[in-house]
XYZ file of C-alpha atoms in Angstrom:
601
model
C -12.156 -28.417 2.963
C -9.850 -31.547 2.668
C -10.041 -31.247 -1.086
C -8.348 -27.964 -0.989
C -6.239 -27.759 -4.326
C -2.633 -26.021 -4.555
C -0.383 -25.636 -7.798
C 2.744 -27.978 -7.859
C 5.714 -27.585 -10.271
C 5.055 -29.491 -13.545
C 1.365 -28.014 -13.408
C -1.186 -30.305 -12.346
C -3.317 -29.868 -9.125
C -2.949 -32.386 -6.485
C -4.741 -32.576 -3.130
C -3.219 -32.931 0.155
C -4.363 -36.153 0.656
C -5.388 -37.662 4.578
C -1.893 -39.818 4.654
C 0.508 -38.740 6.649
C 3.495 -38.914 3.864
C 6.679 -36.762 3.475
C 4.923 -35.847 0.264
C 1.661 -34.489 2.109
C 3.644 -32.564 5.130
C 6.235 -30.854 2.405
C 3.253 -29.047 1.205
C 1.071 -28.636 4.030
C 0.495 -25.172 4.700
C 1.066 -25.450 8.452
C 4.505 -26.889 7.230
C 4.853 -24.347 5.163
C 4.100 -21.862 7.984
C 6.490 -23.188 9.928
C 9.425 -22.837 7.322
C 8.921 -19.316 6.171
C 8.828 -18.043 10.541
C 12.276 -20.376 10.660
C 13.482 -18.548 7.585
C 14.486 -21.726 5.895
C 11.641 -21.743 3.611
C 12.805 -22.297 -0.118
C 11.817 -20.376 -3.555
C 9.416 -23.201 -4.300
C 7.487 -23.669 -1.062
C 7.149 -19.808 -0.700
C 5.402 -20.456 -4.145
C 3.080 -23.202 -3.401
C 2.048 -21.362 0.048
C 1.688 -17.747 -1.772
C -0.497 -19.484 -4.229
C -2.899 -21.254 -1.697
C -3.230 -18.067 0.222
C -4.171 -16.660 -3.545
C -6.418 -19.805 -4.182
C -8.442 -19.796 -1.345
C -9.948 -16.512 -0.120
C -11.635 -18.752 2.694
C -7.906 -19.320 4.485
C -6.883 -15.726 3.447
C -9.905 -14.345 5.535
C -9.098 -16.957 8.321
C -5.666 -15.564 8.458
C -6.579 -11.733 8.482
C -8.986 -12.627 11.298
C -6.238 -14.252 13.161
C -3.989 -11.271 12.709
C -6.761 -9.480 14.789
C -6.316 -12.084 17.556
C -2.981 -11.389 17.636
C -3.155 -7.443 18.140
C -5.779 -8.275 21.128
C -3.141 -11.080 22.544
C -0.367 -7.981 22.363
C -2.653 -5.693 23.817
C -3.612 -8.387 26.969
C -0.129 -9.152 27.760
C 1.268 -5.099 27.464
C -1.615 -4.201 30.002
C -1.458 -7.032 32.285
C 2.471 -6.363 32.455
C 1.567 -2.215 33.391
C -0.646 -3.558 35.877
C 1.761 -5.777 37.731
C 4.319 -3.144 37.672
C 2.232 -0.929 38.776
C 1.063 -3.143 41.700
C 4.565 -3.548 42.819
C 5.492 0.125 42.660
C 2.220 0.961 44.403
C 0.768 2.943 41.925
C -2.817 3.834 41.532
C -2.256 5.054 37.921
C -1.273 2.551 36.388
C -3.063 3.354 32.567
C -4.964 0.844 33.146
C -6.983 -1.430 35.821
C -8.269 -5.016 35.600
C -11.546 -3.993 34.099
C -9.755 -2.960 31.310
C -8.315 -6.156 31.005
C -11.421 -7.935 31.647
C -12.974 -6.290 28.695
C -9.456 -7.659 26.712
C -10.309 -11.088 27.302
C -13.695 -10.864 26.575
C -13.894 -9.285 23.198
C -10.695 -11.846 22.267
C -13.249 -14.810 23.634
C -15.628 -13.737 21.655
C -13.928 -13.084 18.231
C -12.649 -16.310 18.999
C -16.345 -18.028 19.269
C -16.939 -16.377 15.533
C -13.818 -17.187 13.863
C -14.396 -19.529 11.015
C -12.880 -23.277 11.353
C -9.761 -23.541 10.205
C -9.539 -24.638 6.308
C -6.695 -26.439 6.744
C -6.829 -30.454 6.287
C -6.760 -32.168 9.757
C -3.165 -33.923 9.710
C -4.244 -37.791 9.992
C -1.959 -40.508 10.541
C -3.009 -44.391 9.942
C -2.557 -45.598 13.585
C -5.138 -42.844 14.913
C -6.528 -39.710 13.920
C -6.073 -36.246 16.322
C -7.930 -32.969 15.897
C -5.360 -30.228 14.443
C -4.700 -28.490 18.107
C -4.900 -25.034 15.959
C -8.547 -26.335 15.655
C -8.782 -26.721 19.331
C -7.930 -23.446 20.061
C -9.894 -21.908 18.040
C -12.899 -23.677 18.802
C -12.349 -23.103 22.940
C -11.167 -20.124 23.020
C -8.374 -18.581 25.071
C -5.789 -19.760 27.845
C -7.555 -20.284 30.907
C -10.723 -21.781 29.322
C -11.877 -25.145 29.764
C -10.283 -27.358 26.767
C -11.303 -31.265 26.033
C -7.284 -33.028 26.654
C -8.054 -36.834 25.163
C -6.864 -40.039 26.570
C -4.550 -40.426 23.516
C -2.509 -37.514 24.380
C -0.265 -38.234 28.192
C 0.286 -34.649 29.022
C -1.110 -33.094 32.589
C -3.820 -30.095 31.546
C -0.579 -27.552 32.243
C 1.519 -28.846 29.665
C -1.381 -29.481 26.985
C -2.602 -25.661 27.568
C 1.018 -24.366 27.189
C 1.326 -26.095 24.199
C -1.323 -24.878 22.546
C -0.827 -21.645 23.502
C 2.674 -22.022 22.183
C 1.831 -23.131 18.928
C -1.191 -21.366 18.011
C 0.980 -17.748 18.709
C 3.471 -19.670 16.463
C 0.935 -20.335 13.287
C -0.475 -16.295 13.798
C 2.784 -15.156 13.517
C 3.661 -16.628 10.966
C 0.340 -16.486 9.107
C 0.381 -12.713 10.000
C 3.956 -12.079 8.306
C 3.157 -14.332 5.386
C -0.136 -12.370 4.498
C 1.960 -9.187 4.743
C 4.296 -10.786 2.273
C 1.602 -11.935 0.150
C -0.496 -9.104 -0.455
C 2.862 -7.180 -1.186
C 3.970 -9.650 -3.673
C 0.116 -8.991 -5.178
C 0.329 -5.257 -4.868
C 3.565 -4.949 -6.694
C 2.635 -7.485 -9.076
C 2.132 -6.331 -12.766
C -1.113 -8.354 -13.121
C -2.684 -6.950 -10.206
C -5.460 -4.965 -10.374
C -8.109 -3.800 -8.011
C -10.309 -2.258 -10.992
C -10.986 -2.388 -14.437
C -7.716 -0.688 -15.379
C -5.094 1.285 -14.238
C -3.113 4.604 -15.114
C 0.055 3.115 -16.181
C 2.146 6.437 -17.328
C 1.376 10.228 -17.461
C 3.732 12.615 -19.548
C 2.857 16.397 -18.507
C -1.066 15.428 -18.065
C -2.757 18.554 -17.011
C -6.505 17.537 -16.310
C -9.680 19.648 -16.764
C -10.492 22.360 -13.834
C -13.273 20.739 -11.842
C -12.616 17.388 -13.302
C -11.445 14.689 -10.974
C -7.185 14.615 -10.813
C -5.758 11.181 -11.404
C -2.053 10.074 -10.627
C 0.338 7.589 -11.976
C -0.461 4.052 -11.397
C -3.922 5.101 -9.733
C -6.560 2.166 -10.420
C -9.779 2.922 -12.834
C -13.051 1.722 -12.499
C -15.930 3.432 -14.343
C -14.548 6.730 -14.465
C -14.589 9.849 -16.442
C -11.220 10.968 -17.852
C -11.595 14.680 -18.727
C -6.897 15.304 -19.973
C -6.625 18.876 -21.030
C -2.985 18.312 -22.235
C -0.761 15.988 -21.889
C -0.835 11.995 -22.593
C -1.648 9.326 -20.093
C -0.936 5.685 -20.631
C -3.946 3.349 -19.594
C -3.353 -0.535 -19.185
C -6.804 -2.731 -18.935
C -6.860 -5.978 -16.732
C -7.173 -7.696 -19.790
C -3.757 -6.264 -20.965
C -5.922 -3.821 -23.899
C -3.334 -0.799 -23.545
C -4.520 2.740 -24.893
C -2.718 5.794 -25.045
C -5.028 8.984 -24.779
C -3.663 12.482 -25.717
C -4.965 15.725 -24.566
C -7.006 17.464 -25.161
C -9.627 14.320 -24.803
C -12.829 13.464 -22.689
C -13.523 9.680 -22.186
C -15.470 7.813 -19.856
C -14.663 3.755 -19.065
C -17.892 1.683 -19.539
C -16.049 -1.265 -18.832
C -13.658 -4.153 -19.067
C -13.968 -3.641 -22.905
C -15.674 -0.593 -23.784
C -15.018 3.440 -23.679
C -16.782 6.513 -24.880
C -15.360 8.665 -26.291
C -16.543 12.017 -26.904
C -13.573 13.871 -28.411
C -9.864 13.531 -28.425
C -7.493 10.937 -29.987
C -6.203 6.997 -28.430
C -3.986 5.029 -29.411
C -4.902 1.387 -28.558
C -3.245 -2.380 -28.933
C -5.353 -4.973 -28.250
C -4.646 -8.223 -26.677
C -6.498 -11.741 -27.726
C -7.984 -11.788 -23.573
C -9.791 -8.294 -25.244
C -10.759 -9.042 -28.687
C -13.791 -7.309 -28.945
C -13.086 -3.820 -27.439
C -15.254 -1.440 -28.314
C -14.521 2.450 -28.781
C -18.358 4.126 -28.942
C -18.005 8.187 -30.053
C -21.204 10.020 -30.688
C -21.246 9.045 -34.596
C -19.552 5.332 -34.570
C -18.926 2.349 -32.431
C -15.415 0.765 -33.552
C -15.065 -2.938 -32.641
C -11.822 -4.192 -32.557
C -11.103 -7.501 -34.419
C -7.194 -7.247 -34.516
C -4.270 -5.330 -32.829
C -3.708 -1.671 -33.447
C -5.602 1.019 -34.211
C -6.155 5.121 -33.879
C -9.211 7.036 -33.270
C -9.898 10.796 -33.392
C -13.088 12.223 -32.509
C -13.806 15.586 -33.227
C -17.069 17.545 -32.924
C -18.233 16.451 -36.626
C -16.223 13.443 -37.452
C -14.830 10.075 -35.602
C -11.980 8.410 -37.815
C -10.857 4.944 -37.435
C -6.907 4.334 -38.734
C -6.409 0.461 -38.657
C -2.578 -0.389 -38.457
C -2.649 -3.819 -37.915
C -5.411 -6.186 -37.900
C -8.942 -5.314 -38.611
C -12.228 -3.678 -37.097
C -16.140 -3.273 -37.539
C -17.584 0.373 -37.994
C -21.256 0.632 -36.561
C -22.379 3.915 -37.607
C -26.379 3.068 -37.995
C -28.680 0.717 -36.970
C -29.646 0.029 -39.805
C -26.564 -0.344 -42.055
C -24.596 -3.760 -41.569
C -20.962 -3.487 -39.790
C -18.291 -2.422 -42.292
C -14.763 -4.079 -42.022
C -11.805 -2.119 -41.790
C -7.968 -3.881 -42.635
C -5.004 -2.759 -42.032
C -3.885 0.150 -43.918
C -6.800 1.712 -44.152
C -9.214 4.039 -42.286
C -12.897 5.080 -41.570
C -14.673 8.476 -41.477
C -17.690 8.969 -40.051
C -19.615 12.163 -39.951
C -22.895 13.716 -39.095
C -24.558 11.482 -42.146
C -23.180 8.280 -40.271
C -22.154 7.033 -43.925
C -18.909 5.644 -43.191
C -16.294 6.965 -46.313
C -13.114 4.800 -46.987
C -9.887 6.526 -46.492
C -5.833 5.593 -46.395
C -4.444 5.360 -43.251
C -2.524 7.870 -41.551
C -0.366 6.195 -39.219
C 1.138 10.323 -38.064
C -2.144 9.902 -36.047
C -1.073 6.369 -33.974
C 1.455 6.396 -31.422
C 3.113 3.379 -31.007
C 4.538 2.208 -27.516
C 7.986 2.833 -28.593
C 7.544 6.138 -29.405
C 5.437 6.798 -26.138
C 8.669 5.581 -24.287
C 10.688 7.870 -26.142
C 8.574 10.712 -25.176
C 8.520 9.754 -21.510
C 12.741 8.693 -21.323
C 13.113 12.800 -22.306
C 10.281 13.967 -19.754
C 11.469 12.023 -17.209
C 15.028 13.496 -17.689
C 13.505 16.702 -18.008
C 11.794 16.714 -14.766
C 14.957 15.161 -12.941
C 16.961 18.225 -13.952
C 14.151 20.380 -13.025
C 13.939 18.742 -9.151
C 17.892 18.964 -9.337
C 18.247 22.601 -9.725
C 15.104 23.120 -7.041
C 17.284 20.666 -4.304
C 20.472 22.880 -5.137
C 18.422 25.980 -3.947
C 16.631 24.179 -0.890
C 20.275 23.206 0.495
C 20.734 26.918 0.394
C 18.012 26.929 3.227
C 19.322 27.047 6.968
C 16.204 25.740 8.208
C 16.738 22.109 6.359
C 18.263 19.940 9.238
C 18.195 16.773 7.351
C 17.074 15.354 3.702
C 17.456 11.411 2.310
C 16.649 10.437 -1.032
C 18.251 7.096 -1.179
C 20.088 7.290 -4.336
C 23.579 7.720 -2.194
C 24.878 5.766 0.205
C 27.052 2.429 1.052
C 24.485 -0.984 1.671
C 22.277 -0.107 4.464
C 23.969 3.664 5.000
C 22.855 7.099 3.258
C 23.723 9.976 4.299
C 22.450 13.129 5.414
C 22.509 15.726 2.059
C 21.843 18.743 3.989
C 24.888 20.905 4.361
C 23.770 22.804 7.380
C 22.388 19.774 9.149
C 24.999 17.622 8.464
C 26.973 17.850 11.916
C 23.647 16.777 13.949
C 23.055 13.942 11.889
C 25.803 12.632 9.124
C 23.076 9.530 8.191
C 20.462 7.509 8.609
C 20.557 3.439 8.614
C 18.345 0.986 6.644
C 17.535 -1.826 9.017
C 15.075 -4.555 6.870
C 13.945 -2.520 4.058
C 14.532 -3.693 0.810
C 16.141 -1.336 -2.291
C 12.877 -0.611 -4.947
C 12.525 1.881 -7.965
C 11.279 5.411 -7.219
C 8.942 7.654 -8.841
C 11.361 7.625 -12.479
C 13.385 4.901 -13.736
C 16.317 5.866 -12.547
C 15.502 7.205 -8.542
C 15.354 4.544 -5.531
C 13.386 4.532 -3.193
C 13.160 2.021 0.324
C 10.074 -0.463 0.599
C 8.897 -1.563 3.664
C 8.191 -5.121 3.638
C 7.937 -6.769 7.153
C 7.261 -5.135 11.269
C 10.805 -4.824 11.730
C 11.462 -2.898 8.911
C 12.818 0.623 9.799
C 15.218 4.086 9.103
C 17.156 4.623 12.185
C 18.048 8.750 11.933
C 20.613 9.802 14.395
C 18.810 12.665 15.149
C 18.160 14.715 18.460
C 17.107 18.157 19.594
C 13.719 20.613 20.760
C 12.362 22.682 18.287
C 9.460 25.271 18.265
C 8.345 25.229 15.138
C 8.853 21.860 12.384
C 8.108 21.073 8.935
C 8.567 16.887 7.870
C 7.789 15.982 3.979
C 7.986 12.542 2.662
C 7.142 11.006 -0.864
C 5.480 8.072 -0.599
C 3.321 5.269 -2.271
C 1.159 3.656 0.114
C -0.076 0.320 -0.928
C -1.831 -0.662 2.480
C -4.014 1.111 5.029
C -3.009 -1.263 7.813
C -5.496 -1.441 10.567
C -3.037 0.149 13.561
C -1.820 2.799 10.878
C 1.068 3.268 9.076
C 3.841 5.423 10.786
C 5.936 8.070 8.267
C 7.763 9.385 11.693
C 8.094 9.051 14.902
C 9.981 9.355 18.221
C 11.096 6.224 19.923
C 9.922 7.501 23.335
C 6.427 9.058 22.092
C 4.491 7.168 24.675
C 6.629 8.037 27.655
C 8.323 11.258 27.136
C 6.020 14.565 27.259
C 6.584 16.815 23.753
C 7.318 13.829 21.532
C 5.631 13.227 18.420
C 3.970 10.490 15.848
C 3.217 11.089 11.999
C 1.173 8.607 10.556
C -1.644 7.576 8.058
C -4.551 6.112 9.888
C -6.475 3.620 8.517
C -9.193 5.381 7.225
C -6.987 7.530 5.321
C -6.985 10.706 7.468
C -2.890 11.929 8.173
C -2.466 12.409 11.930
C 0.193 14.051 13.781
C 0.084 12.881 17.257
C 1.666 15.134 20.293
C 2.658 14.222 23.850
C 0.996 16.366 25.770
C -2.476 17.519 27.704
C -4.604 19.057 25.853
C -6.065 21.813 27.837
C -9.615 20.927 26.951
C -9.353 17.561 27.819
C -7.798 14.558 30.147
C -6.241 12.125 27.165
C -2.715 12.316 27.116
C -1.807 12.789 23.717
C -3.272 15.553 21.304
C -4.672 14.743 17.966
C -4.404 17.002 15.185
C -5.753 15.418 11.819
C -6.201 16.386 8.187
C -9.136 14.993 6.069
C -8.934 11.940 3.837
C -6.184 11.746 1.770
C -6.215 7.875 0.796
C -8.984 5.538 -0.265
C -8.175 2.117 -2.341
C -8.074 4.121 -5.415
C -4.808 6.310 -4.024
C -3.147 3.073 -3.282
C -0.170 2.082 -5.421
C 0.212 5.831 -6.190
C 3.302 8.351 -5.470
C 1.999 11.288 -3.509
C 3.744 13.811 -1.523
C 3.093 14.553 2.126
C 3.757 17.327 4.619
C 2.868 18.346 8.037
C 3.579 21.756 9.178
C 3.505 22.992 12.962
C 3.518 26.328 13.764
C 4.141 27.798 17.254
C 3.518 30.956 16.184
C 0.423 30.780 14.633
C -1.025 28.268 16.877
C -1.427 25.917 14.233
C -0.785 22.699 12.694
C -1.431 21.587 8.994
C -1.201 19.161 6.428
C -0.809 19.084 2.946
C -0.893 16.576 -0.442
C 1.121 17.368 -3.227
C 1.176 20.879 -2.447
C -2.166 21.365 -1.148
C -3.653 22.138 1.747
C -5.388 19.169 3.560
C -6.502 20.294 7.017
C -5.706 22.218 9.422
C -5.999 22.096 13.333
C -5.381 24.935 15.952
C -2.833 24.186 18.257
C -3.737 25.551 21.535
C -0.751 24.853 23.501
C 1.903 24.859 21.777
C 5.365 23.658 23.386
C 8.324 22.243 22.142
C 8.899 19.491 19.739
C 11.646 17.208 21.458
C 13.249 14.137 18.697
C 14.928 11.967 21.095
C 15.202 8.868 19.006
C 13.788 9.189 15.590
C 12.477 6.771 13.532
C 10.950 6.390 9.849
C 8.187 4.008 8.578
C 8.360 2.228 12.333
C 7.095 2.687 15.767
C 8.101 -0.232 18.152
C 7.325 -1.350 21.562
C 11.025 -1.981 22.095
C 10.697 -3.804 25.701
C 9.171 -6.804 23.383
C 10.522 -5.981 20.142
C 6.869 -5.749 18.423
C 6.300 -3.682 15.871
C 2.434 -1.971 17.176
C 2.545 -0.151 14.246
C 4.673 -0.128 10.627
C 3.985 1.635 7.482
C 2.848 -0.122 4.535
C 4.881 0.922 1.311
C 7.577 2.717 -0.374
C 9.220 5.965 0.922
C 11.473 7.744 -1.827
C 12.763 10.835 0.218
C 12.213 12.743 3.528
C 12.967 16.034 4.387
C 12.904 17.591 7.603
C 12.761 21.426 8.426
C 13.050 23.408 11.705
C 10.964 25.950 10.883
C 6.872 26.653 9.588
C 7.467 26.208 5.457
C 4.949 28.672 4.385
C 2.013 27.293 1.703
C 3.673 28.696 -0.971
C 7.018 27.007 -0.406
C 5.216 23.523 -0.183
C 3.716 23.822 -3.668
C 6.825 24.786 -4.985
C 8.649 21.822 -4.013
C 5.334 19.321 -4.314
C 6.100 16.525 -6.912
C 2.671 15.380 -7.345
C-alpha cells in the first residue's frame, strides 16, 4: 500500500514517497506514532495521523487487531509473573499453571499468523533497503520463535529479538492509545454519524405507549417515530434538519425521504439534500429550496413554503406543481392540489426551537434542584458528585451527612465536557489512566450506586462505572461495570455457594446496543441483604434482577470511578468509555419507587 494518501496543510494529497527524506519521516505514521506515546506530538501531526487512521479503514483494522495482541501480551506476562511467585512461595494454587499459559501463547501465535501485513510503507533508504521490523514481527510471530536476523544487521539473535520485542510493544501502545483518541475525536464529532440521522434535541417528548422510546442524541436508521407530545429535533447526515411536533407518526425511508402519516415538521434543507422528499398518504412534497412546513391530518396534507420552492405530487397522472415562497399547498381526499397563502404560525424556525428549549432546560434544572435539596435530607446518601463545584481537579463531596467520611473526590486525567443541559459539566474519560479517586472506606450490608452516563464505546474488557481497588484480592469487594455486550454487571468477591469461581456474577439484561451510544442514560444497581437480592435499573426502570444467595458485607477499601487498574504495572485492564455527569452513592436498598423518582432519563 505504498501509495497510501494522507491530507497535508494547503490541501493537496501527497504520498509518502520510498526516499528516506525529513519530509517523508515527518509524516510517516510510525513517526507519528512515536510522537503522540512521547507526548511531543504537535496540533498538526495529530491531524495528519487522525486523518490516515480516518482514510484508511485497512490500518484502522490493523490497529484494533493489534490492540488484541496487546491484551493477550498483558495477560502472558500477569500469569507467568503469578506462576513464578507462586513457585517460590511453594504454592500449588497459584490461579493458574503452565497449561494455562501454554494456551496464552498459542492463541497470541496464532492471531499473529492471521493478522493482516502491516499497511504501512516499508521505510527505504538509497544505500539498502530493510524490511520494517514491525513487519517482522508480525509475520514470525512471538518472542521465542525462530526470526530470519540478515547479514546487514551486526546484532547477536539476543539483541535483535529484544529489539523487536521492544519496539513492536512500543508501536501497539501507541497505536492502541491513538485509536482510543481517534474514535473519541469521531464520536464527539458533530459530523459523525453511525446512521441515517440522529435525535439532536427533545423538549418534553412523551412517545406513544408500545412505541419504541428514543433519547437525545440516539442515532436513526429506518425507524418509526410514533411522539405523542412534545417536539424532537432530528438532524440528517446530510445536514436536512426537521423539527417534528407531537402529536405525529413518521417513519424514515431514508437519507432523503420520510412518511408521514399525520402530525406537523418543520424542515431546512441543505444543498448535500436537495431533493428531500416528505410522502403523506395524499402528496409527496419534494423539496427544491430551504424551508418549509407540513401538516398532515386525516383528510388534508398542507405544504407552507417559506423560503425557496417545492414540487407537489398528488397523482400520477397530474404533472408536479411548483410551490414559491410565500405560498402553500392543500391537498385533500380529491388529490387536486388548491393554492393557498402561507401561514408561517405553522413553521418553527430554529431560533424559536432554541427559545423553547433555553426555558425547558431551565425548567427542568430547577425541577432536579428542588429534588437534590430533598435527597440531602436522606441519611442514607454517603456521598454525591456532580462536577459543577470544585477547584481544578477537586470536587467535593455534596452530601451533608457523608461529608466527614469523604470531603471529595480527585480528577486524575479526565478532561472537563458539557453535561446533559448547556449549562451542567460533566467528566469524559479519554485515555486508560483516566480516573475519580473517592476517599472513601467502610462495610456496608445493604448499597445503592447511581451514575448518569453517556457511553460512547462498548470496549471489549468492559467499561468500569465503580470499583474497589483491591476487588481481585480482598474477599467482599465489588466491580460495577458495562460489559461489552451491553449487559450491566455487578461483580462480588466471594464463593458462590453453587459453584467454585471466585467471584459472583449478578447481571441485568441489555441495556446498550450501537444505537444507545452517544446517549445520556441513568444507571443504578441496588443490593439488598435483606431481600436476598440484587438489581438493576435504566432511567428508572427495572432491568434485571438476580437473587443473592449469600449475602455478606460490601467492604470499599479504595474506591474508584470509570477505572480499574492492575496497579503493580500501572495498566489500566479495564476503563470506561465516556462521559459521567454525577454519581451518587447510598448505604441502604433505594426502593423502585425512589429510583424513578430521581431517574433523569
Amino acid at each position: 500500500m505504498s501509495d497510501l494518501q494522507y491530507p497535508q496543510e494547503n490541501g493537496s494529497q501527497n504520498k509518502i514517497h520510498d526516499g528516506n527524506t525529513a519530509e517523508s519521516l515527518k509524516n510517516h505514521p510510525l513517526y507519528l506514532a512515536e510522537q503522540y506515546v512521547s507526548g511531543t506530538i504537535t496540533d498538526e501531526e495529530l491531524t495528519v495521523f487522525l486523518a490516515l487512521l480516518e482514510k484508511n479503514e485497512d490500518f484502522a483494522r490493523h490497529v484494533r487487531k493489534n490492540m488484541f495482541v496487546d491484551f493477550l501480551l498483558h495477560e502472558k506476562y500477569k500469569l507467568a509473573d503469578t506462576l513464578q511467585k507462586a513457585e517460590k512461595e511453594e504454592k500449588e494454587e497459584a490461579g493458574g499453571s503452565i497449561e494455562d499459559l501454554e494456551k496464552l501463547l498459542d492463541d497470541l501465535v496464532a492471531y499473529e499468523k492471521t493478522a493482516i501485513p502491516c499497511p504501512v510503507p516499508i521505510i527505504q533508504t538509497e544505500e539498502k533497503k530493510k524490511e520494517n521490523p514491525f513487519i517482522v514481527f508480525l509475520k514470525k510471530g512471538i518472542p521465542g520463535q525462530k526470526r530470519i536476523i540478515t547479514e546487514e544487521r551486526k546484532h547477536t539473535k539476543g539483541s535483535n529479538l529484544l529489539f523487536i520485542l521492544s519496539f513492536t510493544l512500543l508501536i501497539v501502545l501507541c497505536t492502541g492509545l491513538t485509536i482510543d483518541h481517534y474514535l473519541d475525536q469521531k464520536r464527539n464529532s458533530p459530523v459523525s454519524f453511525s446512521g441515517i440521522a440522529q435525535i439532536e434535541e427533545m423538549i418534553d417528548a412523551v412517545w406513544k405507549p408500545g412505541s419504541e422510546i428514543y433519547k437525545r442524541n440516539q442515532y436513526l436508521e429506518t425507524n418509526k417515530l410514533d411522539l405523542q407530545s412534545g417536539t424532537v429535533k432530528i438532524r440528517f447526515k446530510n445536514e436536512a434538519q426537521l423539527i417534528l411536533e407531537g402529536p405525529s407518526e413518521c417513519v424514515i425511508n431514508g437519507s432523503k425521504s420520510l412518511y408521514c402519516n399525520h402530525g406537523s415538521l418543520s424542515a431546512s434543507i441543505s444543498k448535500e439534500a436537495n431533493g428531500f422528499s416528505i410522502i403523506t398518504p395524499f402528496a409527496t412534497f419534494t423539496d427544491r429550496g430551504t424551508e418549509f412546513a407540513v401538516n398532515v391530518d386525516a383528510k388534508t396534507s398542507r405544504l407552507d413554503m417559506i423560503k425557496g420552492s417545492a414540487d407537489v405530487f398528488s397523482a400520477e397522472k397530474m404533472p408536479p406543481l411548483n410551490i414559491k415562497a410565500g405560498s402553500a399547498a392543500l391537498v385533500d381526499l380529491a388529490r387536486k392540489p388548491e393554492i393557498k397563502p402561507c401561514l408561517e404560525s405553522n413553521y418553527i424556525s430554529s431560533e424559536s426551537f432554541f427559545s423553547r428549549l433555553e426555558h425547558w432546560v431551565k425548567k427542568k434544572q430547577e425541577e432536579e434542584n428542588a429534588e437534590f435539596l430533598q435527597r440531602k435530607k436522606d441519611p442514607s446518601l454517603l456521598v454525591y458528585l456532580n462536577f459543577n463545584e470544585g477547584v481544578r481537579n477537586r470536587i467535593p463531596n455534596l452530601s451533608e451527612q457523608g461529608y466527614s467520611l469523604m470531603k471529595e473526590a480527585q480528577i486524575m486525567g479526565c478532561a472537563t465536557d458539557k453535561g446533559r443541559y448547556y449549562s451542567t459539566n460533566s467528566v469524559r474519560f479519554r485515555n486508560r489512566r483516566d480516573l475519580i479517586s473517592l476517599g472513601l472506606t467502610g462495610s456496608w450490608r445493604n448499597l445503592t450506586l447511581i451514575a448518569t452516563v453517556r457511553l460512547d464505546v462498548l470496549r471489549s474488557n468492559g467499561n468500569v462505572l465503580f470499583a474497589d481497588k483491591q476487588y481481585v484480592s480482598e474477599p467482599s469487594t465489588f466491580l460495577w461495570q458495562i460489559l461489552n455486550d451491553g449487559r450491566i454487571r455487578f461483580q462480588l468477591h466471594g464463593k458462590s455457594k453453587t459453584s467454585d469461581t471466585q467471584f459472583e456474577y449478578f447481571d441485568s439484561q441489555v441495556a446498550f446496543t450501537s444505537r444507545q451510544l452517544g446517549t445520556w442514560s441513568q444507571l443504578a444497581v441496588v443490593a439488598d441483604s435483606d431481600r436476598k437480592r440484587i438489581s438493576h435499573y435504566l432511567d428508572g426502570k427495572l432491568l434485571g434482577s438476580s437473587p443473592w444467595n449469600n449475602p455478606q458485607l460490601l467492604k470499599v477499601i479504595g474506591a474508584t470511578l470509570g477505572n480499574v487498574q492492575d496497579f503493580d504495572r500501572g495498566v489500566a485492564s479495564r476503563y470506561f468509555g465516556g462521559t459521567i455527569e454525577d454519581f451518587s452513592f447510598y448505604d441502604r436498598a433505594l426502593a423502585p419507587e425512589e429510583l424513578k423518582k430521581i431517574s433523569k432519563p
